[in-house]
Amino acid sequence: MSAIKYLGGLKAYLARGECVNESSVFRLHYQFTVVILIGASVLLTAAEFFGNPIDCITNLPQNVINTYCWIHSTFTIQDYFLREKGITVVEPGVGAPDPNIQEEELLEDKWRFHNYYQWVVFFLFFQAALCYMPKFIWNNFEGGLMHTIAEGLNPGLHKEEEVSSRKKVIIDYIVKHIRMHNGYVFRYWFCELLCFVNIVGQLFLIDRFLGGEFLTYGPRVVQYSDMEQTQRYDPMIYIFPRMTKCTFHKFGPSGTLERHDAFCLLPLNILNEKVFITIWFWYVILATLLGGLLLYRISLFTLPGLRPRAMHKHNKAVPIETVEAIANKTSIGDWWILYVLSTNIDPIIYRDIMMKLSKEIETANSNSPYNSGGLYSSSSV
C-alpha cells in the first residue's frame, strides 16, 4: 500500500497557493502535469500490483533468462502483427521465425526491439522535472513581489486600520514605481512561452523515446475501432506488446553454440499503454491551451484597448471608466501587477485601491512639470 500512500501525498501539491501570481494554464503545466507524470512513475514501481516486470518461458533457469532479457531487450516480428492469433502466431507480433529467412535479414527491418521499459520510470521523472522548470525559473524571477504587495489585505485576518494602512502603501508604491514593472510581466510571459516550448518539445522527445511511434499514437488508437478486422492491429499492443520474444545464446557441453528462444510476458506494458495514451491526449490539450494563451498575450501587448476590458471582466466591482483611466496612464507592467493583484485580495478592497489609485495618478499627472507632454497621458508598452 506504499504506492497508494505516495499517490495520496501528491494531492497536497495540487492545492492553490496562498498568493497566486500565475495563470491557471500555467498551473496546469507545473502542477497537474507533474502530478500525472510522478503518479504514473510511482504506479510503475509498485511491484505489489504488477509482480515481476518480466517473466520469460524457457527451459533455462528462469531467473537467468529473466535478467538477461530485461537487460538486453526483447523483440517482436513486425509482419506477425497482422496474422491471426492462435493460428499462425501465439500473440500479435510473436511467432516462430520463417525458416527460409536468415536471422540477419530479419534484423534489418522486420524485428522491432523493445528496451524502453527499463527507462520508463526515469523518463517520466525527467519529464516531470522539465514541466516544473518554468515554475522554478519564474519563482526566481518573481522574488515574492506579489506576496509582498498583497500581504495584509485580508479583512478577515487583519484589523481595519492595518488594511487601510496597507492600501496606502500599495497606492504609494504603484505611483512611485509607475512604468517600472515591464520586466516583471515580460519575464512571466517568457516562462509561459517556455511551458509551450516544453510541451511541444516533449511530444517529439517521447516520439524519439518510443521509436518514432508516439506522435501518431492517439489518432491510431481512435481509428483502430473503425478499421477492417482483417487489416487492423491494436496500436497499443504494437507499441507496448504484452508478450515478446528473447533470444539467448550459450555454449553447450561440447562447446557448440546453442540458441534458446524465450517467450516473455511484460505485464507493465498494460499500464504503459494507458499512461502514454493519457499523456498524448493531455499534452495535445495542454499545448492547445498554451498556444491560445500565447496568442492572447500577444493581443494584450499589441492591442492596449484589450487590457482594461480584461481587467474589468476579471473584477466587475471596479467601474470600467476607472480601469480605463488607469490602463491609459500606466505601462503594461503596471497593468499586469494590478491585474494579478485582483486575484489575491478582497474585491471591495481592490475597488477602493483602484479608485484611490486613479485619483493619485491623475493628481501626479496634473502636478508634473511635464504634463503638457503627457507624462502619464497615454498608455505605453
mmCIF file of N, CA and C in Angstrom, residues 5-76:
data_model
loop_
_atom_site.group_PDB
_atom_site.id
_atom_site.type_symbol
_atom_site.label_atom_id
_atom_site.label_comp_id
_atom_site.label_asym_id
_atom_site.label_seq_id
_atom_site.Cartn_x
_atom_site.Cartn_y
_atom_site.Cartn_z
ATOM 1 N N LYS A 5 -0.073 5.406 -0.640
ATOM 2 C CA LYS A 5 0.289 6.459 0.302
ATOM 3 C C LYS A 5 1.012 7.593 -0.420
ATOM 4 N N TYR A 6 1.940 7.247 -1.322
ATOM 5 C CA TYR A 6 2.666 8.277 -2.071
ATOM 6 C C TYR A 6 1.730 9.047 -2.997
ATOM 7 N N LEU A 7 0.788 8.322 -3.635
ATOM 8 C CA LEU A 7 -0.149 8.998 -4.537
ATOM 9 C C LEU A 7 -1.044 9.962 -3.759
ATOM 10 N N GLY A 8 -1.425 9.571 -2.534
ATOM 11 C CA GLY A 8 -2.217 10.462 -1.701
ATOM 12 C C GLY A 8 -1.459 11.724 -1.337
ATOM 13 N N GLY A 9 -0.136 11.595 -1.174
ATOM 14 C CA GLY A 9 0.682 12.754 -0.848
ATOM 15 C C GLY A 9 0.762 13.760 -1.973
ATOM 16 N N LEU A 10 0.543 13.294 -3.223
ATOM 17 C CA LEU A 10 0.599 14.209 -4.368
ATOM 18 C C LEU A 10 -0.584 15.171 -4.382
ATOM 19 N N LYS A 11 -1.674 14.809 -3.653
ATOM 20 C CA LYS A 11 -2.850 15.665 -3.626
ATOM 21 C C LYS A 11 -2.538 17.049 -3.062
ATOM 22 N N ALA A 12 -1.652 17.076 -2.081
ATOM 23 C CA ALA A 12 -1.304 18.358 -1.461
ATOM 24 C C ALA A 12 -0.608 19.288 -2.451
ATOM 25 N N TYR A 13 0.081 18.724 -3.437
ATOM 26 C CA TYR A 13 0.799 19.533 -4.421
ATOM 27 C C TYR A 13 -0.165 20.301 -5.320
ATOM 28 N N LEU A 14 -1.416 19.803 -5.439
ATOM 29 C CA LEU A 14 -2.401 20.454 -6.301
ATOM 30 C C LEU A 14 -3.098 21.626 -5.631
ATOM 31 N N ALA A 15 -2.834 21.819 -4.338
ATOM 32 C CA ALA A 15 -3.512 22.887 -3.601
ATOM 33 C C ALA A 15 -3.107 24.256 -4.145
ATOM 34 N N ARG A 16 -4.077 25.174 -4.164
ATOM 35 C CA ARG A 16 -3.816 26.541 -4.631
ATOM 36 C C ARG A 16 -3.001 27.285 -3.584
ATOM 37 N N GLY A 17 -1.970 27.973 -4.007
ATOM 38 C CA GLY A 17 -1.098 28.687 -3.095
ATOM 39 C C GLY A 17 -1.792 29.862 -2.430
ATOM 40 N N GLU A 18 -1.188 30.338 -1.357
ATOM 41 C CA GLU A 18 -1.747 31.474 -0.627
ATOM 42 C C GLU A 18 -1.777 32.725 -1.489
ATOM 43 N N CYS A 19 -0.757 32.904 -2.301
ATOM 44 C CA CYS A 19 -0.694 34.051 -3.203
ATOM 45 C C CYS A 19 -0.449 33.545 -4.620
ATOM 46 N N VAL A 20 -1.385 33.810 -5.510
ATOM 47 C CA VAL A 20 -1.293 33.317 -6.887
ATOM 48 C C VAL A 20 -0.714 34.409 -7.770
ATOM 49 N N ASN A 21 0.368 34.093 -8.480
ATOM 50 C CA ASN A 21 0.978 35.078 -9.366
ATOM 51 C C ASN A 21 1.149 34.547 -10.783
ATOM 52 N N GLU A 22 0.341 33.533 -11.133
ATOM 53 C CA GLU A 22 0.407 32.984 -12.481
ATOM 54 C C GLU A 22 -0.979 32.561 -12.933
ATOM 55 N N SER A 23 -1.134 32.268 -14.216
ATOM 56 C CA SER A 23 -2.433 31.910 -14.776
ATOM 57 C C SER A 23 -2.776 30.460 -14.458
ATOM 58 N N SER A 24 -4.048 30.113 -14.643
ATOM 59 C CA SER A 24 -4.495 28.740 -14.382
ATOM 60 C C SER A 24 -3.862 27.758 -15.359
ATOM 61 N N VAL A 25 -3.631 28.162 -16.610
ATOM 62 C CA VAL A 25 -2.988 27.277 -17.587
ATOM 63 C C VAL A 25 -1.540 27.013 -17.186
ATOM 64 N N PHE A 26 -0.876 28.033 -16.693
ATOM 65 C CA PHE A 26 0.497 27.863 -16.201
ATOM 66 C C PHE A 26 0.517 26.862 -15.043
ATOM 67 N N ARG A 27 -0.482 26.940 -14.157
ATOM 68 C CA ARG A 27 -0.540 25.996 -13.030
ATOM 69 C C ARG A 27 -0.841 24.587 -13.514
ATOM 70 N N LEU A 28 -1.659 24.448 -14.547
ATOM 71 C CA LEU A 28 -1.894 23.126 -15.117
ATOM 72 C C LEU A 28 -0.591 22.492 -15.589
ATOM 73 N N HIS A 29 0.293 23.325 -16.119
ATOM 74 C CA HIS A 29 1.569 22.818 -16.634
ATOM 75 C C HIS A 29 2.470 22.329 -15.524
ATOM 76 N N TYR A 30 2.645 23.119 -14.475
ATOM 77 C CA TYR A 30 3.625 22.723 -13.462
ATOM 78 C C TYR A 30 3.009 21.972 -12.279
ATOM 79 N N GLN A 31 1.667 21.968 -12.162
ATOM 80 C CA GLN A 31 1.032 21.231 -11.069
ATOM 81 C C GLN A 31 0.403 19.937 -11.567
ATOM 82 N N PHE A 32 -0.659 20.052 -12.345
ATOM 83 C CA PHE A 32 -1.416 18.872 -12.751
ATOM 84 C C PHE A 32 -0.569 17.920 -13.602
ATOM 85 N N THR A 33 0.203 18.460 -14.527
ATOM 86 C CA THR A 33 1.023 17.612 -15.385
ATOM 87 C C THR A 33 2.097 16.889 -14.582
ATOM 88 N N VAL A 34 2.716 17.584 -13.646
ATOM 89 C CA VAL A 34 3.732 16.958 -12.805
ATOM 90 C C VAL A 34 3.118 15.841 -11.965
ATOM 91 N N VAL A 35 1.910 16.051 -11.442
ATOM 92 C CA VAL A 35 1.241 15.017 -10.650
ATOM 93 C C VAL A 35 0.941 13.794 -11.516
ATOM 94 N N ILE A 36 0.483 13.999 -12.747
ATOM 95 C CA ILE A 36 0.220 12.879 -13.660
ATOM 96 C C ILE A 36 1.492 12.069 -13.889
ATOM 97 N N LEU A 37 2.589 12.751 -14.188
ATOM 98 C CA LEU A 37 3.836 12.069 -14.527
ATOM 99 C C LEU A 37 4.434 11.337 -13.326
ATOM 100 N N ILE A 38 4.479 12.001 -12.178
ATOM 101 C CA ILE A 38 5.050 11.354 -10.995
ATOM 102 C C ILE A 38 4.123 10.241 -10.512
ATOM 103 N N GLY A 39 2.809 10.463 -10.580
ATOM 104 C CA GLY A 39 1.872 9.418 -10.186
ATOM 105 C C GLY A 39 2.021 8.174 -11.037
ATOM 106 N N ALA A 40 2.181 8.354 -12.356
ATOM 107 C CA ALA A 40 2.390 7.210 -13.247
ATOM 108 C C ALA A 40 3.698 6.502 -12.922
ATOM 109 N N SER A 41 4.731 7.260 -12.637
ATOM 110 C CA SER A 41 6.033 6.672 -12.290
ATOM 111 C C SER A 41 5.945 5.856 -11.004
ATOM 112 N N VAL A 42 5.208 6.382 -10.009
ATOM 113 C CA VAL A 42 5.040 5.654 -8.743
ATOM 114 C C VAL A 42 4.282 4.355 -8.971
ATOM 115 N N LEU A 43 3.239 4.392 -9.794
ATOM 116 C CA LEU A 43 2.471 3.178 -10.075
ATOM 117 C C LEU A 43 3.329 2.124 -10.764
ATOM 118 N N LEU A 44 4.188 2.559 -11.680
ATOM 119 C CA LEU A 44 5.027 1.613 -12.410
ATOM 120 C C LEU A 44 6.078 0.950 -11.523
ATOM 121 N N THR A 45 6.395 1.575 -10.409
ATOM 122 C CA THR A 45 7.366 0.974 -9.487
ATOM 123 C C THR A 45 6.680 0.138 -8.414
ATOM 124 N N ALA A 46 5.344 0.074 -8.448
ATOM 125 C CA ALA A 46 4.604 -0.650 -7.412
ATOM 126 C C ALA A 46 4.558 -2.132 -7.762
ATOM 127 N N ALA A 47 5.566 -2.863 -7.347
ATOM 128 C CA ALA A 47 5.676 -4.286 -7.670
ATOM 129 C C ALA A 47 4.538 -5.098 -7.066
ATOM 130 N N GLU A 48 3.939 -4.588 -5.966
ATOM 131 C CA GLU A 48 2.876 -5.353 -5.320
ATOM 132 C C GLU A 48 1.622 -5.429 -6.185
ATOM 133 N N PHE A 49 1.494 -4.519 -7.190
ATOM 134 C CA PHE A 49 0.334 -4.542 -8.065
ATOM 135 C C PHE A 49 0.574 -5.384 -9.317
ATOM 136 N N PHE A 50 1.793 -5.377 -9.846
ATOM 137 C CA PHE A 50 2.042 -6.000 -11.149
ATOM 138 C C PHE A 50 3.039 -7.160 -11.099
ATOM 139 N N GLY A 51 3.622 -7.440 -9.951
ATOM 140 C CA GLY A 51 4.564 -8.542 -9.860
ATOM 141 C C GLY A 51 5.869 -8.223 -10.551
ATOM 142 N N ASN A 52 6.531 -9.260 -11.081
ATOM 143 C CA ASN A 52 7.806 -9.072 -11.765
ATOM 144 C C ASN A 52 7.608 -8.267 -13.050
ATOM 145 N N PRO A 53 8.553 -7.393 -13.387
ATOM 146 C CA PRO A 53 8.396 -6.599 -14.615
ATOM 147 C C PRO A 53 8.493 -7.442 -15.882
ATOM 148 N N ILE A 54 9.115 -8.638 -15.795
ATOM 149 C CA ILE A 54 9.230 -9.513 -16.951
ATOM 150 C C ILE A 54 9.256 -10.970 -16.490
ATOM 151 N N ASP A 55 8.540 -11.830 -17.198
ATOM 152 C CA ASP A 55 8.512 -13.275 -16.919
ATOM 153 C C ASP A 55 8.678 -13.997 -18.237
ATOM 154 N N CYS A 56 9.739 -14.777 -18.347
ATOM 155 C CA CYS A 56 10.042 -15.467 -19.598
ATOM 156 C C CYS A 56 9.881 -16.974 -19.438
ATOM 157 N N ILE A 57 9.391 -17.615 -20.501
ATOM 158 C CA ILE A 57 9.173 -19.059 -20.519
ATOM 159 C C ILE A 57 10.272 -19.704 -21.350
ATOM 160 N N THR A 58 11.053 -20.587 -20.737
ATOM 161 C CA THR A 58 12.133 -21.279 -21.420
ATOM 162 C C THR A 58 12.562 -22.460 -20.559
ATOM 163 N N ASN A 59 13.422 -23.331 -21.138
ATOM 164 C CA ASN A 59 13.908 -24.465 -20.366
ATOM 165 C C ASN A 59 15.176 -24.130 -19.579
ATOM 166 N N LEU A 60 15.606 -22.872 -19.636
ATOM 167 C CA LEU A 60 16.751 -22.414 -18.850
ATOM 168 C C LEU A 60 16.256 -21.934 -17.481
ATOM 169 N N PRO A 61 17.162 -21.786 -16.505
ATOM 170 C CA PRO A 61 16.763 -21.228 -15.203
ATOM 171 C C PRO A 61 16.073 -19.877 -15.388
ATOM 172 N N GLN A 62 14.879 -19.730 -14.817
ATOM 173 C CA GLN A 62 14.057 -18.565 -15.106
ATOM 174 C C GLN A 62 14.702 -17.265 -14.658
ATOM 175 N N ASN A 63 15.359 -17.268 -13.496
ATOM 176 C CA ASN A 63 15.967 -16.018 -13.022
ATOM 177 C C ASN A 63 17.060 -15.545 -13.957
ATOM 178 N N VAL A 64 17.758 -16.502 -14.593
ATOM 179 C CA VAL A 64 18.829 -16.138 -15.533
ATOM 180 C C VAL A 64 18.244 -15.506 -16.792
ATOM 181 N N ILE A 65 17.257 -16.170 -17.385
ATOM 182 C CA ILE A 65 16.705 -15.667 -18.643
ATOM 183 C C ILE A 65 15.923 -14.374 -18.428
ATOM 184 N N ASN A 66 15.243 -14.246 -17.257
ATOM 185 C CA ASN A 66 14.519 -13.004 -16.965
ATOM 186 C C ASN A 66 15.474 -11.818 -16.891
ATOM 187 N N THR A 67 16.576 -12.015 -16.172
ATOM 188 C CA THR A 67 17.557 -10.943 -16.026
ATOM 189 C C THR A 67 18.192 -10.595 -17.366
ATOM 190 N N TYR A 68 18.531 -11.624 -18.144
ATOM 191 C CA TYR A 68 19.168 -11.394 -19.446
ATOM 192 C C TYR A 68 18.248 -10.616 -20.384
ATOM 193 N N CYS A 69 16.988 -11.067 -20.495
ATOM 194 C CA CYS A 69 16.066 -10.425 -21.436
ATOM 195 C C CYS A 69 15.681 -9.013 -20.985
ATOM 196 N N TRP A 70 15.646 -8.788 -19.673
ATOM 197 C CA TRP A 70 15.352 -7.444 -19.167
ATOM 198 C C TRP A 70 16.486 -6.486 -19.515
ATOM 199 N N ILE A 71 17.721 -6.964 -19.410
ATOM 200 C CA ILE A 71 18.884 -6.109 -19.660
ATOM 201 C C ILE A 71 19.105 -5.889 -21.149
ATOM 202 N N HIS A 72 18.985 -6.962 -21.935
ATOM 203 C CA HIS A 72 19.385 -6.902 -23.353
ATOM 204 C C HIS A 72 18.228 -6.614 -24.303
ATOM 205 N N SER A 73 17.026 -6.434 -23.821
ATOM 206 C CA SER A 73 15.839 -6.114 -24.615
ATOM 207 C C SER A 73 15.194 -7.366 -25.204
ATOM 208 N N THR A 74 13.934 -7.208 -25.583
ATOM 209 C CA THR A 74 13.183 -8.259 -26.262
ATOM 210 C C THR A 74 12.767 -7.738 -27.630
ATOM 211 N N PHE A 75 12.073 -8.577 -28.403
ATOM 212 C CA PHE A 75 11.691 -8.126 -29.738
ATOM 213 C C PHE A 75 10.365 -8.756 -30.147
ATOM 214 N N THR A 76 9.721 -8.121 -31.120
ATOM 215 C CA THR A 76 8.564 -8.687 -31.809
ATOM 216 C C THR A 76 8.873 -8.672 -33.302
#
